[in-house]
CSV table of C-alpha atoms in Angstrom, one decimal:
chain,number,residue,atom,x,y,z
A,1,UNK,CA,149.5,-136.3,317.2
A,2,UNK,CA,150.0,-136.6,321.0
A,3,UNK,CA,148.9,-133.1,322.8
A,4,UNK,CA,152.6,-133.0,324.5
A,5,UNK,CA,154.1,-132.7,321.3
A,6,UNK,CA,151.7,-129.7,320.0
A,7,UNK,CA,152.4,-128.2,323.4
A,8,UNK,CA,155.9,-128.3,323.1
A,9,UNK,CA,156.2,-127.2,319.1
A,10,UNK,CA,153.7,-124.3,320.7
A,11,UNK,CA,155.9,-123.4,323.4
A,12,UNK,CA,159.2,-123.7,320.9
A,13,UNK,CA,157.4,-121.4,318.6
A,14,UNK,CA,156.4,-119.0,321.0
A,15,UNK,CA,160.0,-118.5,322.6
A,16,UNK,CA,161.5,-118.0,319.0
A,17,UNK,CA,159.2,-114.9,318.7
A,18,UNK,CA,159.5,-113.4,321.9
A,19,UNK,CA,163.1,-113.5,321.0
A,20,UNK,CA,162.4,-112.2,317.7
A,21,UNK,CA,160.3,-109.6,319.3
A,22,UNK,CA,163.3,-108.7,322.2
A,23,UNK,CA,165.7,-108.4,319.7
A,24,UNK,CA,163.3,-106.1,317.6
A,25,UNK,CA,162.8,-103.9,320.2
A,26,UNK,CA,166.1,-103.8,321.4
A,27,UNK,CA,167.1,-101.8,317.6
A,28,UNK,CA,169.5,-102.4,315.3
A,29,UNK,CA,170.5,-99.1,313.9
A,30,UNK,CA,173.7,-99.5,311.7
A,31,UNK,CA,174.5,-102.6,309.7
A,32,UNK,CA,177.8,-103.4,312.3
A,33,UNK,CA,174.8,-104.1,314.6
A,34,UNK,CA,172.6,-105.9,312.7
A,35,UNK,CA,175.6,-108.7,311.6
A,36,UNK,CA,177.9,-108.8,313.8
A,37,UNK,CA,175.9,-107.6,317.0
A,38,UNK,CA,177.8,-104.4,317.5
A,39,UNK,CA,181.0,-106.2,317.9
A,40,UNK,CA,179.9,-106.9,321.5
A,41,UNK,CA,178.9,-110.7,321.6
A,42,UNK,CA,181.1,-112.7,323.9
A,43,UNK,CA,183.7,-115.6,322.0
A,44,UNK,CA,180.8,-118.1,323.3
A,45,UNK,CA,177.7,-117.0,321.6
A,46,UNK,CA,179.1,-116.1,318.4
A,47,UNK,CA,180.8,-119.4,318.2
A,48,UNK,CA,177.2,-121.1,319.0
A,49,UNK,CA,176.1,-118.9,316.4
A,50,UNK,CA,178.4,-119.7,313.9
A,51,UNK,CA,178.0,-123.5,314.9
A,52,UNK,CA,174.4,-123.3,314.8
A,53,UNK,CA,174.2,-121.6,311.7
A,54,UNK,CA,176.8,-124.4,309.9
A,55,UNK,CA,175.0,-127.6,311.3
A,56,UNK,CA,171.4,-127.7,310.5
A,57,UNK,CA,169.4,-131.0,309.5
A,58,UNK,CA,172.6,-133.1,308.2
A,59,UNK,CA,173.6,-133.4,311.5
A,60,UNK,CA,170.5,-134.1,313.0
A,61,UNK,CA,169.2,-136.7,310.2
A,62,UNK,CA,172.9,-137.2,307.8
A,63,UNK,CA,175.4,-137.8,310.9
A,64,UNK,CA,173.0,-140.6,312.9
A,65,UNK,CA,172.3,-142.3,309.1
A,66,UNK,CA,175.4,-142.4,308.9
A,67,UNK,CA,176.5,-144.2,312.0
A,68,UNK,CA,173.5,-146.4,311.4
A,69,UNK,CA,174.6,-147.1,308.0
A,70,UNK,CA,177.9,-147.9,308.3
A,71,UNK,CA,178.5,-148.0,312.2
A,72,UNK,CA,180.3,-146.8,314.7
A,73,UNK,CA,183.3,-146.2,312.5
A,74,UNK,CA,181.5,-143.1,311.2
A,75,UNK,CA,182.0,-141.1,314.7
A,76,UNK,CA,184.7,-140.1,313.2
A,77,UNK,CA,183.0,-137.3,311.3
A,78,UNK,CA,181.5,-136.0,314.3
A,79,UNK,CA,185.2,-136.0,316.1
A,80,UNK,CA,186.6,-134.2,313.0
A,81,UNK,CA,183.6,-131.7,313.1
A,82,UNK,CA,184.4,-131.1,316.8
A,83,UNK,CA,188.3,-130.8,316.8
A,84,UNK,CA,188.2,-128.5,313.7
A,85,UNK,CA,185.0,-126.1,315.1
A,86,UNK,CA,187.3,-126.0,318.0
A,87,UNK,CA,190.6,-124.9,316.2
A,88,UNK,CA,188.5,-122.8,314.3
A,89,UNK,CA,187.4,-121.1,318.0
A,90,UNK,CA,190.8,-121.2,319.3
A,91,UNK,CA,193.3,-119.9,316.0
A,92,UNK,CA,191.1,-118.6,313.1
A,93,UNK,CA,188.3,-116.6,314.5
A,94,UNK,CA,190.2,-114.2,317.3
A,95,UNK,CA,193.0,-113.1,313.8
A,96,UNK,CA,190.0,-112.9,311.8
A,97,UNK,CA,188.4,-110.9,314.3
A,98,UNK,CA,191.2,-108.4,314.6
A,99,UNK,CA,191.8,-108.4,310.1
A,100,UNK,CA,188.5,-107.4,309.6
A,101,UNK,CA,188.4,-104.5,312.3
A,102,UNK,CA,191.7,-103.5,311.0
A,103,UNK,CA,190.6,-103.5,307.3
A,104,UNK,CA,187.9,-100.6,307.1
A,105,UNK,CA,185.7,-102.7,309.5
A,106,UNK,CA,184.6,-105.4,307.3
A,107,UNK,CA,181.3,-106.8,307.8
A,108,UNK,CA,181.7,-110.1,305.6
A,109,UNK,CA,184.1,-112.3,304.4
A,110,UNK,CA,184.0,-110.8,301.1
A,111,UNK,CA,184.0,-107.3,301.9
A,112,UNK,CA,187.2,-108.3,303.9
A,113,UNK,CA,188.6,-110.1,301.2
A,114,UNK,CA,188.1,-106.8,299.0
A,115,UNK,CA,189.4,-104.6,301.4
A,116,UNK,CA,192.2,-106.6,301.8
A,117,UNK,CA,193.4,-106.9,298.6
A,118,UNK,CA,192.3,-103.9,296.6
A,119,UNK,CA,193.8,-104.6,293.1
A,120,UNK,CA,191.8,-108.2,293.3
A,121,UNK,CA,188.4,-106.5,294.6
A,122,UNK,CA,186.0,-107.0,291.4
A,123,UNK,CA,187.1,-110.6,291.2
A,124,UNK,CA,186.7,-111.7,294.5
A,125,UNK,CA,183.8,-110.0,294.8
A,126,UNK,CA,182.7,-112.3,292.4
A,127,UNK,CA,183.9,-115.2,293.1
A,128,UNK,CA,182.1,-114.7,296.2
A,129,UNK,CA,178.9,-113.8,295.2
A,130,UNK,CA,179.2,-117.0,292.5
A,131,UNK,CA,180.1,-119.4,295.5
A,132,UNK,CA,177.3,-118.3,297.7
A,133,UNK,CA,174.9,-118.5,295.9
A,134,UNK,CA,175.4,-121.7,294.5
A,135,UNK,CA,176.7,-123.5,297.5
A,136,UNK,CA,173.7,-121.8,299.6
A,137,UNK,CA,170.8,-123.0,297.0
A,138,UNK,CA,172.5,-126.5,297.5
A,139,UNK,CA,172.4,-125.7,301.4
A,140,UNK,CA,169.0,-124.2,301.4
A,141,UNK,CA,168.0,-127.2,299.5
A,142,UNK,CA,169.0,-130.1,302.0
A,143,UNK,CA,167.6,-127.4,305.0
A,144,UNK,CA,164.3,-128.1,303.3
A,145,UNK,CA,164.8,-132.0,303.1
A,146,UNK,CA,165.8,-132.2,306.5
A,147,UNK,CA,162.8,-130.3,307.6
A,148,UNK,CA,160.5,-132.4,305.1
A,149,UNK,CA,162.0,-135.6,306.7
A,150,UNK,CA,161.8,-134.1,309.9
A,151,UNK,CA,158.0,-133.8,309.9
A,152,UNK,CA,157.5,-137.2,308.0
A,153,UNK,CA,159.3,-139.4,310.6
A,154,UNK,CA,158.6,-137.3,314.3
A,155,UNK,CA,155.3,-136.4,313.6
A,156,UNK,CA,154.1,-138.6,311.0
A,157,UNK,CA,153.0,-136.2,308.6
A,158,UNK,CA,153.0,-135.4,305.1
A,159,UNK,CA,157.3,-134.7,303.4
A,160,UNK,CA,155.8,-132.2,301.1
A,161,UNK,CA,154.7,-129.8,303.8
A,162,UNK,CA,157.5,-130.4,306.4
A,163,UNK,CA,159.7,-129.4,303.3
A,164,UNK,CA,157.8,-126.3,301.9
């Protein structure tokens, strides 16, 4: 591997802990802060958050196969991604912002779906659970594909590290 590359996986690696480490030092000490950054993150960075958190190595690898694939036709995914992150910004997130503060200060979705409908609690609460974790392993999953693919095409090294 070329010595600019190692440089700048050293340098990416090296930021991501001294922002591990800021953030370490900087406490957490309730839950509210630890999720939801003590309610005090501006509109912009938990939207990145949220966006960065929802589009990992599909859109990275999935999206560009995709437009290779087919062609340009398939820009239309990254359109719809765009326009509905955005409506999602603009009319979901500010009402479910204000719900969850107003219903005992819910931390998650299901928590606020429990506290929101109280005679329905038990179920939704697992419903939830079953819907993470099976969508998650599937998401976990391709996280570890992407990264495995990742490493096998940029840096021309072995899929079954990059993806373990």
């Amino acid at each position: 591997m070329q010595i600019g590359i190692w440089i700048s996986l050293a340098a990416y690696f090296i930021l991501m802990l001294g922002i591990g480490v800021y953030a370490w030092r900087k406490s957490t000490s309730n839950s509210e802060e630890y999720v939801l950054g003590g309610r005090n993150l501006p509109p912009a960075v938990a939207a990145l958050s949220a966006g960065a958190s929802d589009m990992s190595g599909w859109l990275l690898l999935g999206l560009p196969g995709a437009l290779y694939a087919a062609g340009l036709v398939e820009a239309w995914i990254g359109i719809g991604l765009f326009v509905g992150a955005l409506l999602n910004w603009i009319i979901v997130a500010p009402r479910l912002r204000e719900q969850t503060e107003r219903y005992n200060n819910s931390l998650t979705i299901p928590s606020f779906l429990a506290n929101r409908f109280p005679s329905q609690a038990t179920a939704l609460r697992m419903v939830s659970a079953i819907i993470i974790v099976v969508f998650f392993a599937v998401y976990t999953a391709s996280g570890l594909v992407g990264g495995g693919k990742l490493v096998q095409s940029a840096f021309d090294g072995n899929y079954q590290v990059g993806s373990g």
